[in-house]
Short mmCIF file of C-alpha atoms and ligand atoms in Angstrom, two decimals:
data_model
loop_
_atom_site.label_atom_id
_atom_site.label_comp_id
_atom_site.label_asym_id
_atom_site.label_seq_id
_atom_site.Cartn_x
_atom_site.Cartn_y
_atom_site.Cartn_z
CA UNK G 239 59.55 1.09 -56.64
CA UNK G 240 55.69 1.08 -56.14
CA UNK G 241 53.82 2.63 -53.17
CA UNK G 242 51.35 -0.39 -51.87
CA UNK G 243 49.17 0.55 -48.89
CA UNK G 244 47.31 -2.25 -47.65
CA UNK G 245 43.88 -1.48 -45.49
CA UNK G 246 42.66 -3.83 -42.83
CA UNK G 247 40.45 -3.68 -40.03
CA UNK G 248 39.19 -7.01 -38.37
CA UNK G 249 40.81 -9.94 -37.24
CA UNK G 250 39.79 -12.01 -40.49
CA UNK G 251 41.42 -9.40 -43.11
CA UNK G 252 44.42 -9.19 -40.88
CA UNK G 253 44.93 -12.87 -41.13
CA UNK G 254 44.38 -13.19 -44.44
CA UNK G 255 46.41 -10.18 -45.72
CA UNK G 256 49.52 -10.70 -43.56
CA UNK G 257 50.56 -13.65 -46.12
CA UNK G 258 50.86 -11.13 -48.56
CA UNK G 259 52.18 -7.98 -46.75
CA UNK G 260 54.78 -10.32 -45.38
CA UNK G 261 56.24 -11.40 -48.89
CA UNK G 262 56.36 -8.24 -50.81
CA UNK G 263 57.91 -6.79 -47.49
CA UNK G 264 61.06 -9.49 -48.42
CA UNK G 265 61.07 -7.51 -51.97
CA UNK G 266 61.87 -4.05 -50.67
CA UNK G 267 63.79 -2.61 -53.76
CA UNK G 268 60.13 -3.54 -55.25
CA UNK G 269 57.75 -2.75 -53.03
CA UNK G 270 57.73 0.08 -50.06
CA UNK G 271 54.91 -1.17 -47.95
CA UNK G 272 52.47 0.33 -46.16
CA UNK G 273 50.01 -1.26 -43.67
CA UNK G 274 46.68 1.41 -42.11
CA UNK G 275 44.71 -0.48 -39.35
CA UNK G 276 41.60 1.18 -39.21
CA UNK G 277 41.00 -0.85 -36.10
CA UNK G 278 37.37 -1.42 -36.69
CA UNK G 279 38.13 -4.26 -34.28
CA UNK G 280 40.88 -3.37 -31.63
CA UNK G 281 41.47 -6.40 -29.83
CA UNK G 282 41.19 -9.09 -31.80
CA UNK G 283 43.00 -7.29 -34.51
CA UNK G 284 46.06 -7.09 -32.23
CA UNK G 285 46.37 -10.68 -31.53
CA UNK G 286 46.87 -11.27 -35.10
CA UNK G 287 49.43 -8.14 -35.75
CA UNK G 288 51.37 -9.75 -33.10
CA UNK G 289 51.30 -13.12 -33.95
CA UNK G 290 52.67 -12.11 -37.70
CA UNK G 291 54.95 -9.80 -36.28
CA UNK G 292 53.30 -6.77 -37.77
CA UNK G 293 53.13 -3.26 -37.06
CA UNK G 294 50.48 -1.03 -38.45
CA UNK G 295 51.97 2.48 -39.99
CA UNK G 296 48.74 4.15 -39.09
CA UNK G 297 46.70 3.06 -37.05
CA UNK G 298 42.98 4.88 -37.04
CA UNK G 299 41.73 3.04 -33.98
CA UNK G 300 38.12 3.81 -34.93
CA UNK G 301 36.68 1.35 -32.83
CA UNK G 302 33.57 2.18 -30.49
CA UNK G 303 31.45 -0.10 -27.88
CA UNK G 304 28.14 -1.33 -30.55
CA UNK G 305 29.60 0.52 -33.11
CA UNK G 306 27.02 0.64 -35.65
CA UNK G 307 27.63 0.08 -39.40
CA UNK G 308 27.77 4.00 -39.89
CA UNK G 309 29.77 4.71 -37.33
CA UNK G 310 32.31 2.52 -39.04
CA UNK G 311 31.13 4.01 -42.48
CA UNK G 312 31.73 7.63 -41.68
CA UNK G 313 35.14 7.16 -39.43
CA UNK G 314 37.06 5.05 -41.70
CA UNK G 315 35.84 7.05 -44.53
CA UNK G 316 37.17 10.27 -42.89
CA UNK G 317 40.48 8.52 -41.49
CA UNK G 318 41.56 7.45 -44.52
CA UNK G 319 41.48 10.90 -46.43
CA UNK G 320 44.19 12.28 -44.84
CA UNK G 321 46.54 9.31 -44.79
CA UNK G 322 45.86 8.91 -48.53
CA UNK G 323 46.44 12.47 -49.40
CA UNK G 324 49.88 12.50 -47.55
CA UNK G 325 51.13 9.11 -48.80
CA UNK G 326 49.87 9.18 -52.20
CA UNK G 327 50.12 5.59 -52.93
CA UNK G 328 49.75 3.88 -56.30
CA UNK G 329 47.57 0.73 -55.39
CA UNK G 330 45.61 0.65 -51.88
CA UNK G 331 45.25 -3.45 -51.05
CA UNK G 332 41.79 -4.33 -49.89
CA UNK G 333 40.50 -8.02 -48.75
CA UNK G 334 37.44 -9.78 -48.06
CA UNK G 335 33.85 -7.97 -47.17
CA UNK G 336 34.07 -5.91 -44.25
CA UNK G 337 32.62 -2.56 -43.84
CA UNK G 338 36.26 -1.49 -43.83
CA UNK G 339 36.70 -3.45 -47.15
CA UNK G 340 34.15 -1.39 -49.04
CA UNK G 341 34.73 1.93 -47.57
CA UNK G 342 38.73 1.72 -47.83
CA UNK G 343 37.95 0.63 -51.69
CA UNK G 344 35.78 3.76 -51.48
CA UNK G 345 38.42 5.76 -50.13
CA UNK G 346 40.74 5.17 -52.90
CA UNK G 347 37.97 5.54 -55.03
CA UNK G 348 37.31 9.15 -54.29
CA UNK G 349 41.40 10.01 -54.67
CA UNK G 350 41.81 8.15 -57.93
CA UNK G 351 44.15 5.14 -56.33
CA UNK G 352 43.57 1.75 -58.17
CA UNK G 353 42.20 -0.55 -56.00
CA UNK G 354 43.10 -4.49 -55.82
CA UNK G 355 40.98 -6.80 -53.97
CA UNK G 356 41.68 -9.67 -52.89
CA UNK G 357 38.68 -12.93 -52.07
CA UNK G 358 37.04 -11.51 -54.80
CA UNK G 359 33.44 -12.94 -56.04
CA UNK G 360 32.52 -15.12 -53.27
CA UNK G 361 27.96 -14.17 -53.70
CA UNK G 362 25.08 -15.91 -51.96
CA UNK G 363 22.89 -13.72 -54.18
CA UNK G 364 20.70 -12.98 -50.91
CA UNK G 365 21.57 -8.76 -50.08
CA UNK G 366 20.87 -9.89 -46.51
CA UNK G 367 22.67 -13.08 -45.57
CA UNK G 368 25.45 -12.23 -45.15
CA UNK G 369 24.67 -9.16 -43.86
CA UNK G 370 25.94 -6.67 -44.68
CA UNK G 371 28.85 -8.46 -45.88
CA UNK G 372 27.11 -9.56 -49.56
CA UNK G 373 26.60 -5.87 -50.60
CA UNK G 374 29.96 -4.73 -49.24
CA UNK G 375 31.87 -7.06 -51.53
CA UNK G 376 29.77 -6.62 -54.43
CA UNK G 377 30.23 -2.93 -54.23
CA UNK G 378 33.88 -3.46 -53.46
CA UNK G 379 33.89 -5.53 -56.49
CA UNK G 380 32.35 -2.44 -58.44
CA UNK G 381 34.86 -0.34 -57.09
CA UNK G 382 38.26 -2.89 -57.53
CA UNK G 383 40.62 -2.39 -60.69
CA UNK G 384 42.32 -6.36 -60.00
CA UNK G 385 40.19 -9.31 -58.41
CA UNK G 386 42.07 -11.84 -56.86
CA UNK G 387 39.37 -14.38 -57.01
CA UNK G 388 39.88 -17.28 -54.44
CA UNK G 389 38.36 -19.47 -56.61
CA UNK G 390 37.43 -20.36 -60.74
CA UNK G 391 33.07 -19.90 -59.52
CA UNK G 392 34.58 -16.70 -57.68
CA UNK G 393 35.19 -15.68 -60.67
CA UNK G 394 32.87 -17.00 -62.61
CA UNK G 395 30.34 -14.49 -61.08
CA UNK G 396 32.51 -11.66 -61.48
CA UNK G 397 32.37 -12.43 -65.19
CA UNK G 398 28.44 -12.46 -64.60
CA UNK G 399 28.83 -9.06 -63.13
CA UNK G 400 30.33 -7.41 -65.92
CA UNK G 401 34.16 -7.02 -64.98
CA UNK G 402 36.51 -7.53 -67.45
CA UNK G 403 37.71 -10.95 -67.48
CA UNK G 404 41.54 -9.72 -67.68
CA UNK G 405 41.08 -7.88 -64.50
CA UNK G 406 40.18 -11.40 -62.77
CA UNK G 407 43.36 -13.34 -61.16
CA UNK G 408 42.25 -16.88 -59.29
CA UNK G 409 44.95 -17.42 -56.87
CA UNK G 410 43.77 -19.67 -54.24
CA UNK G 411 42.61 -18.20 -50.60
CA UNK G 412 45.38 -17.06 -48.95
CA UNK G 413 44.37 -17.90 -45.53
CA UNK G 414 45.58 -21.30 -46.32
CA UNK G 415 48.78 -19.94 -46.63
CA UNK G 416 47.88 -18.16 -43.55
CA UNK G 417 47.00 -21.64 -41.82
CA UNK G 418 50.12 -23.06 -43.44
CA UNK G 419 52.54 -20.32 -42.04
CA UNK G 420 50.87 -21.03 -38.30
CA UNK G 421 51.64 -24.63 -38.62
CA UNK G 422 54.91 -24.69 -39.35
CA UNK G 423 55.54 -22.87 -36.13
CA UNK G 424 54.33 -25.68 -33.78
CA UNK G 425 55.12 -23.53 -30.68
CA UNK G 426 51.72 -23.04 -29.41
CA UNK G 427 50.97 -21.53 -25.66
CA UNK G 428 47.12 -22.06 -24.85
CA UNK G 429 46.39 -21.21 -21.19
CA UNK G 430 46.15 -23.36 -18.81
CA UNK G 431 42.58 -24.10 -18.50
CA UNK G 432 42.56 -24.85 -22.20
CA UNK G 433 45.13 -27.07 -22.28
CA UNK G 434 43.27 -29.03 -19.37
CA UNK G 435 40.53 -29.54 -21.55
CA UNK G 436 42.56 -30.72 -24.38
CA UNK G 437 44.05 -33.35 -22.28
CA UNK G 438 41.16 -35.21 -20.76
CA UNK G 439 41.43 -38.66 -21.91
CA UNK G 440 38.50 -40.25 -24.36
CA UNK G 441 36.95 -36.79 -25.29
CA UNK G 442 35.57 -35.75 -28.14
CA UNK G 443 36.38 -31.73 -28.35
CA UNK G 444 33.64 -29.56 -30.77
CA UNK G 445 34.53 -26.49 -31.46
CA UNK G 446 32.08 -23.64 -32.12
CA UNK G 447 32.10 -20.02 -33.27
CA UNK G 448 29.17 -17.97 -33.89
CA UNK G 449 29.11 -14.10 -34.58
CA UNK G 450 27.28 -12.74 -37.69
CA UNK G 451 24.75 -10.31 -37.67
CA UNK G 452 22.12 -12.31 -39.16
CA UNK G 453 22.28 -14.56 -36.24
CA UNK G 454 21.57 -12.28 -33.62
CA UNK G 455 18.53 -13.23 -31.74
CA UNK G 456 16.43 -16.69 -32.03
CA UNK G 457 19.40 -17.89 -34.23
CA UNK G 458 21.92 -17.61 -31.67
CA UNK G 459 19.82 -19.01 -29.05
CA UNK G 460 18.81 -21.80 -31.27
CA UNK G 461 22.82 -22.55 -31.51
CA UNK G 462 23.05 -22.37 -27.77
CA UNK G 463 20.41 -24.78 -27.20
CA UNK G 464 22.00 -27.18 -29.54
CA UNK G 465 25.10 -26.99 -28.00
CA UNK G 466 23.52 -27.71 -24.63
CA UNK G 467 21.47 -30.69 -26.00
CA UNK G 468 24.74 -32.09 -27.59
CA UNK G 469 27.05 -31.67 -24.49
CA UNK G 470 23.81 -33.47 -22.21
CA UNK G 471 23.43 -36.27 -24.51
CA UNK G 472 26.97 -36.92 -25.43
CA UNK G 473 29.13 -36.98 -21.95
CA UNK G 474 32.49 -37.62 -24.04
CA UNK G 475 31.52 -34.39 -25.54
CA UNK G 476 33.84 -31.50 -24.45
CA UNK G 477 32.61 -28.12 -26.09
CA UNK G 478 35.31 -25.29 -26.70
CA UNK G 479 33.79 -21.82 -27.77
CA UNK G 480 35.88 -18.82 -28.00
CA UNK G 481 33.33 -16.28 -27.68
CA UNK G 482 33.87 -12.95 -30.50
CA UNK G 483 33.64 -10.11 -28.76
CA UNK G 484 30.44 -8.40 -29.94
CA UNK G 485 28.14 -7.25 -27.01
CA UNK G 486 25.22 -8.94 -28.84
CA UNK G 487 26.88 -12.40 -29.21
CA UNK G 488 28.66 -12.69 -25.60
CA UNK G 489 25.10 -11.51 -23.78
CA UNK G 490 23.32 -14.20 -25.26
CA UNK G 491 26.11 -17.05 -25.50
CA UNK G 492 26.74 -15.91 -21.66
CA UNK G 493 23.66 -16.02 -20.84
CA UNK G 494 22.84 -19.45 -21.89
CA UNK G 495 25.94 -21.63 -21.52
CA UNK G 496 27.65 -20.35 -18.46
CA UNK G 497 27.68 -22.69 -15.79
CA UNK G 498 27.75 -25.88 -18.07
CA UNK G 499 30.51 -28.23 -16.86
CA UNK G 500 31.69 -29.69 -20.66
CA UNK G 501 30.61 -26.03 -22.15
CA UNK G 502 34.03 -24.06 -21.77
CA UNK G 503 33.33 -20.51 -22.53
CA UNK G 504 36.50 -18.59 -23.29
CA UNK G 505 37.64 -15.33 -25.01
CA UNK G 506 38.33 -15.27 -28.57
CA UNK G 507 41.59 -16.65 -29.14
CA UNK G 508 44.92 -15.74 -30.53
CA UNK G 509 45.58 -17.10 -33.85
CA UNK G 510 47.80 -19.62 -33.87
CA UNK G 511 45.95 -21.19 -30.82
CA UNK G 512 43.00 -21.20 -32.58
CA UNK G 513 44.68 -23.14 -35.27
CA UNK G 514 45.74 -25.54 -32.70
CA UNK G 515 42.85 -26.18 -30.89
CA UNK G 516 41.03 -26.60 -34.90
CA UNK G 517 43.63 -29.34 -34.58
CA UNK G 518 42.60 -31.25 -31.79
CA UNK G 519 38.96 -30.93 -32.57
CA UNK G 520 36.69 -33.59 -33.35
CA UNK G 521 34.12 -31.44 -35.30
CA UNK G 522 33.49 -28.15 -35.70
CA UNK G 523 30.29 -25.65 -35.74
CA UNK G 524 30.85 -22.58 -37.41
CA UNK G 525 29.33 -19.68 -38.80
CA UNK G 526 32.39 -18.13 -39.65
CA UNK G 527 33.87 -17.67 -43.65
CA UNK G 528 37.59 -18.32 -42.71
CA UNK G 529 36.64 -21.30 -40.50
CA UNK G 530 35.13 -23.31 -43.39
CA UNK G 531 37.72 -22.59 -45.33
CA UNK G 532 40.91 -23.85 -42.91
CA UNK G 533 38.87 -26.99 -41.18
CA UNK G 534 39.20 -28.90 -44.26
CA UNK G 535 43.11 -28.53 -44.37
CA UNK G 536 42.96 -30.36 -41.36
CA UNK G 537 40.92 -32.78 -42.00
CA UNK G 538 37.73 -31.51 -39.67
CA UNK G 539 34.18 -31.43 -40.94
CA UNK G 540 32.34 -27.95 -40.47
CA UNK G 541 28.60 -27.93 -39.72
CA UNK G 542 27.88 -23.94 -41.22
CA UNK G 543 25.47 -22.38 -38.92
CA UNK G 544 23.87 -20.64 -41.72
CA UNK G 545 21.13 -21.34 -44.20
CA UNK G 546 23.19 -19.64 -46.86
CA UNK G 547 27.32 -19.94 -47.57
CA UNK G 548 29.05 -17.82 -50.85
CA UNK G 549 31.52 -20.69 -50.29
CA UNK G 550 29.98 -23.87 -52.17
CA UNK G 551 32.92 -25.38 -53.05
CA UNK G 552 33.76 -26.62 -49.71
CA UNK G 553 29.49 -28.37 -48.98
CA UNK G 554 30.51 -29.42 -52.99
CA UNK G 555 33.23 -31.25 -52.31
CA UNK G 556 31.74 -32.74 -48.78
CA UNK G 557 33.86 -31.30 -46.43
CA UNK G 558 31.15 -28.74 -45.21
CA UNK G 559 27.81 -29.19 -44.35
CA UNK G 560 25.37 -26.62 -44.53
CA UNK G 561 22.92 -27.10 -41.49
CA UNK G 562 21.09 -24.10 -40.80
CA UNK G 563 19.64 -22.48 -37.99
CA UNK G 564 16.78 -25.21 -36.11
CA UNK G 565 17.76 -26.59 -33.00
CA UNK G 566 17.26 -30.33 -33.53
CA UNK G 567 18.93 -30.25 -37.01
CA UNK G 568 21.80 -28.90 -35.30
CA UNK G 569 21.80 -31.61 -32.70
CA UNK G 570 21.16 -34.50 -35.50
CA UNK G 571 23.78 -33.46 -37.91
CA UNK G 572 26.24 -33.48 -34.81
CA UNK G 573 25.18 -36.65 -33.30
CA UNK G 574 25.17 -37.95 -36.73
CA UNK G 575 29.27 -37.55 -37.01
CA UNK G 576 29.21 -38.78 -33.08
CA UNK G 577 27.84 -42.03 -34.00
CA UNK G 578 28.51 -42.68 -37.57
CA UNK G 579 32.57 -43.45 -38.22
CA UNK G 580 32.70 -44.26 -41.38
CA UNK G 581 30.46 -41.14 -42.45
CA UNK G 582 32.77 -39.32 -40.34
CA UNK G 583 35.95 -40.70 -41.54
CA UNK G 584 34.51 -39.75 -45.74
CA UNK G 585 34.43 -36.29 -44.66
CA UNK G 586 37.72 -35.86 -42.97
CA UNK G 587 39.60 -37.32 -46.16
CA UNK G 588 38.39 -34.81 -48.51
CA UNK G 589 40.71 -32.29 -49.85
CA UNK G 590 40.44 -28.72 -49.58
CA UNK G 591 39.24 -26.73 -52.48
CA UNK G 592 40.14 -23.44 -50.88
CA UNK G 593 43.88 -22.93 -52.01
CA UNK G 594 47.44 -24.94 -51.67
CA UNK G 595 49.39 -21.92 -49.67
CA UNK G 596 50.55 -20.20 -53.09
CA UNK G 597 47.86 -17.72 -53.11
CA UNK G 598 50.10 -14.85 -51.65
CA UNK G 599 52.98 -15.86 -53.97
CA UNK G 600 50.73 -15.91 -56.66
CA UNK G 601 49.08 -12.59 -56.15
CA UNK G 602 52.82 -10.99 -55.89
CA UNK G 603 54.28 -12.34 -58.64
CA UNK G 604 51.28 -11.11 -60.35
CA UNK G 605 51.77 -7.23 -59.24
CA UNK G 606 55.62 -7.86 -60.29
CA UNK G 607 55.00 -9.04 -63.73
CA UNK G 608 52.13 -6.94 -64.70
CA UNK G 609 52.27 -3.46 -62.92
CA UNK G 610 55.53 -2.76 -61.81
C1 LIG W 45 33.03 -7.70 -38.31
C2 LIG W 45 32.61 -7.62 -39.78
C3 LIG W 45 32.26 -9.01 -40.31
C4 LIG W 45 33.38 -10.00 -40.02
C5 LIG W 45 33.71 -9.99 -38.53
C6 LIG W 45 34.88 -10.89 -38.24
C7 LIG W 45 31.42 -5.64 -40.59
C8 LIG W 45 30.14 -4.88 -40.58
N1 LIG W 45 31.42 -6.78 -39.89
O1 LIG W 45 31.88 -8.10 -37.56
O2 LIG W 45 32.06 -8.93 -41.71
O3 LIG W 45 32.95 -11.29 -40.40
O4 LIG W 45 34.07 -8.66 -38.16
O5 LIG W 45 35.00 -11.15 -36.89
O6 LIG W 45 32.37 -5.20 -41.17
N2 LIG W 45 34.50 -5.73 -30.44
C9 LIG W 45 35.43 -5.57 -29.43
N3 LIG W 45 36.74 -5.87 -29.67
C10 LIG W 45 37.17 -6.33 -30.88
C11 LIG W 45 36.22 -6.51 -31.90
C12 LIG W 45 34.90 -6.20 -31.67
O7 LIG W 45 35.09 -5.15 -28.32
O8 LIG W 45 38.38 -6.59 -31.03
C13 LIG W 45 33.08 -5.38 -30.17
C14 LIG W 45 32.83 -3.86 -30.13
O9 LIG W 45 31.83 -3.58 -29.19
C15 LIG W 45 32.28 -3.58 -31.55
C16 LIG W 45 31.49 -4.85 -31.81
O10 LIG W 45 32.27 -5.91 -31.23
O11 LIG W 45 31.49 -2.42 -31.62
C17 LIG W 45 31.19 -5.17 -33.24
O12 LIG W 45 32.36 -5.12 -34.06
P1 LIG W 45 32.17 -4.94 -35.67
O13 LIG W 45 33.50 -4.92 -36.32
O14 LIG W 45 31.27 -3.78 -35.93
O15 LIG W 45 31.35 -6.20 -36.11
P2 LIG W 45 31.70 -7.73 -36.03
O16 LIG W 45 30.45 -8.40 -35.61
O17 LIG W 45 32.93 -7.93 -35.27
N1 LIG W 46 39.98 -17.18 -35.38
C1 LIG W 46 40.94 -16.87 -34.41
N2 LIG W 46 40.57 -16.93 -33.08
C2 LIG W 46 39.31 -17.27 -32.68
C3 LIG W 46 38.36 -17.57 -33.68
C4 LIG W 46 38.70 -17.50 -35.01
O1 LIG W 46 42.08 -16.56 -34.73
O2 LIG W 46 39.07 -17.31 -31.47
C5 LIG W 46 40.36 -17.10 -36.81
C6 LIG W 46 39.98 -18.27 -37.68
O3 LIG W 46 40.97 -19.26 -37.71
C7 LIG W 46 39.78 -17.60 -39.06
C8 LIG W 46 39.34 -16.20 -38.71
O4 LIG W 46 39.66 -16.00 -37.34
O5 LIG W 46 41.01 -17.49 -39.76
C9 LIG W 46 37.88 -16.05 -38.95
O6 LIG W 46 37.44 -14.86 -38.42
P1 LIG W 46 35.93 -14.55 -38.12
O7 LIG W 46 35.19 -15.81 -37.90
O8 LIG W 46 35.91 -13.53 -37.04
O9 LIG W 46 35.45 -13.81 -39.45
P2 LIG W 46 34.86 -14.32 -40.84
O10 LIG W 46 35.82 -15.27 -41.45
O11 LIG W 46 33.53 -14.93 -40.57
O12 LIG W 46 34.72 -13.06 -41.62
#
């Protein structure tokens, strides 16, 4: 029997580590399974918890109003020692590139714990975009005794970096197994407001999400003004946008957009409601990892908000367009797909590079055969 303690603390880890907590939970004369929240997000953590019927062992609930990166830094750093000193496991599970991500990896560092990491290698080569997401995988990477690479260029630039090439495992992203799991359950209560929305007759729904760091500022406000452009010239346009949480995203999304009759501003939702509405949408804007990752699954092109994305296979393959951060290419890209069928209809038959909903099975099977 092997001690696995898996450390998440946003929404996006959550989601895409709950594939694989939930199967090695259904080996338990394997595995004894242990999940810490450090809670650097408290809400929107919860929704996803609950929605894969999880319950955190420890729960840190380090979250503050603005928390700054250090504040993260220093209280999952501390949070973790004690937890890892009493439960002694003998692999801590880390995923994606959260500030959580590198300093749980760090906490298992400093009390000798092998570390296994899984979306390991995705690089835009740019220390600041993502920030500070690019140096907190890279370091995880540094810090990571198995990479579950998403991906064969995932780990390609591992290999570039110097790790061992038997340490490298691609598996496939399991938030398509995440996506997969959702779908399956087709019992999906949006509220009521929402589901009006959804059912107005001839419209066109766009769906947009917007939160990193980078993008604070003119970026966001660029984004805004899009979106008000698009939903002016387009009046079978019917914009859905979940707002994230962050103070510095909701002032200036509220700010701007409020008040729009075919701008529906709404808090961020649970997931498998999010998958849904991803569903019904017609396109979707997005400067979100996980996002351009599931929209091709389901047949929606993504316009990345972002002049940078450590996931090329997706604007490779066609299925994601890189558009950047200037108004009126925003506006052009989107009125592009409005007008243009048959452009839009090549993009929405792509297939999805990202994974086939193995990856947990794959990264299991993997601890099974090799450590245990
Ligand atoms: C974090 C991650 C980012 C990831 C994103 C996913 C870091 C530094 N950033 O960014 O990599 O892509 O999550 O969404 O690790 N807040 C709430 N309730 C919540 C969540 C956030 O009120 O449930 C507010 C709080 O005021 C908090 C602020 O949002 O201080 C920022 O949260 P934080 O986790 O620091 O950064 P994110 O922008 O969410
Ligand atoms: N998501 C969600 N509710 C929302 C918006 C997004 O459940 O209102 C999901 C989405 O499907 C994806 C994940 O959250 O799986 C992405 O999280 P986020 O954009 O916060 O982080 P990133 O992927 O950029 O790190």
């Amino acid at each position: 029997m092997i001690k696995i303690m898996f450390i998440c603390g946003t929404r996006p880890e959550a989601i895409k580590m709950a594939p694989v907590i939930k199967k090695m939970m259904d080996h338990t004369d394997e595995f004894k399974v242990l999940l810490i929240a450090t809670a650097q997000h408290r809400e929107m953590l919860d929704q996803v918890l609950e929605i894969f019927e999880l319950k955190a062992d420890y729960d840190l609930n380090i979250m503050t109003y603005k928390q700054s990166l250090s504040d993260i830094t220093i209280a999952v750093l501390r949070g973790l020692e004690r937890i890892i000193e009493k439960e002694s496991p003998d692999y801590i599970f880390v995923q994606g590139d959260t500030t959580t991500t590198f300093t749980g990896a760090l906490a298992a560092f400093y009390h000798k714990i092998p570390v296994a990491h899984i979306e390991a290698g995705l690089r835009t080569y740019d220390n600041y975009q993502p920030f500070p997401e690019e140096i907190n995988r890279t370091l995880t990477s540094v810090l990571a005794d198995i990479h579950f690479a998403p991906t064969e260029w995932a780990k390609k630039n591992l290999i570039k970096e110097g790790i061992q090439e038997d340490k490298i495992f691609v598996t496939g992203n399991t938030v398509i197994d995440s996506l997969f799991m959702v779908l399956k359950k087709r019992k999906t209560i949006l509220n009521r407001k929402l589901q009006d929305v959804l059912n107005k007759e001839n419209s066109n729904i766009i769906l947009i999400t917007a939160h990193r760091r980078e993008n604070f500022g003119e970026p966001l406000k660029n984004i805004c003004n899009a979106v008000i452009e698009i939903a002016n010239k387009f009046n079978n346009v019917q914009v859905v946008y979940p707002v994230h949480r962050n103070p510095n995203v909701r002032n200036t999304v509220f700010n701007l957009l409020e008040n729009h009759s075919r701008i529906h501003l709404i808090d961020p939702l649970d997931y498998e409601s999010f998958v849904h509405i991803m569903n019904r949408s017609y396109i979707i804007l997005t400067d979100s990892g996980g996002v351009q990752e599931e929209a091709p699954s389901l047949g929606k092109p993504v316009l990345v908000l972002r002049n940078t994305t450590e996931r090329p296979e997706g604007v490779k393959a066609g299925t994601v367009k890189l558009v950047g951060l200037d108004k009126d290419t925003i506006v052009n890209n989107v009125a592009k797909l409005l007008i243009n069928k048959k452009y839009y209809n090549s993009i929405s038959q792509i297939t999805n590079p990202y994974g086939d909903g193995k990856a947990s099975d794959r990264i299991v099977n993997h601890i099974k055969n090799v450590i245990i």
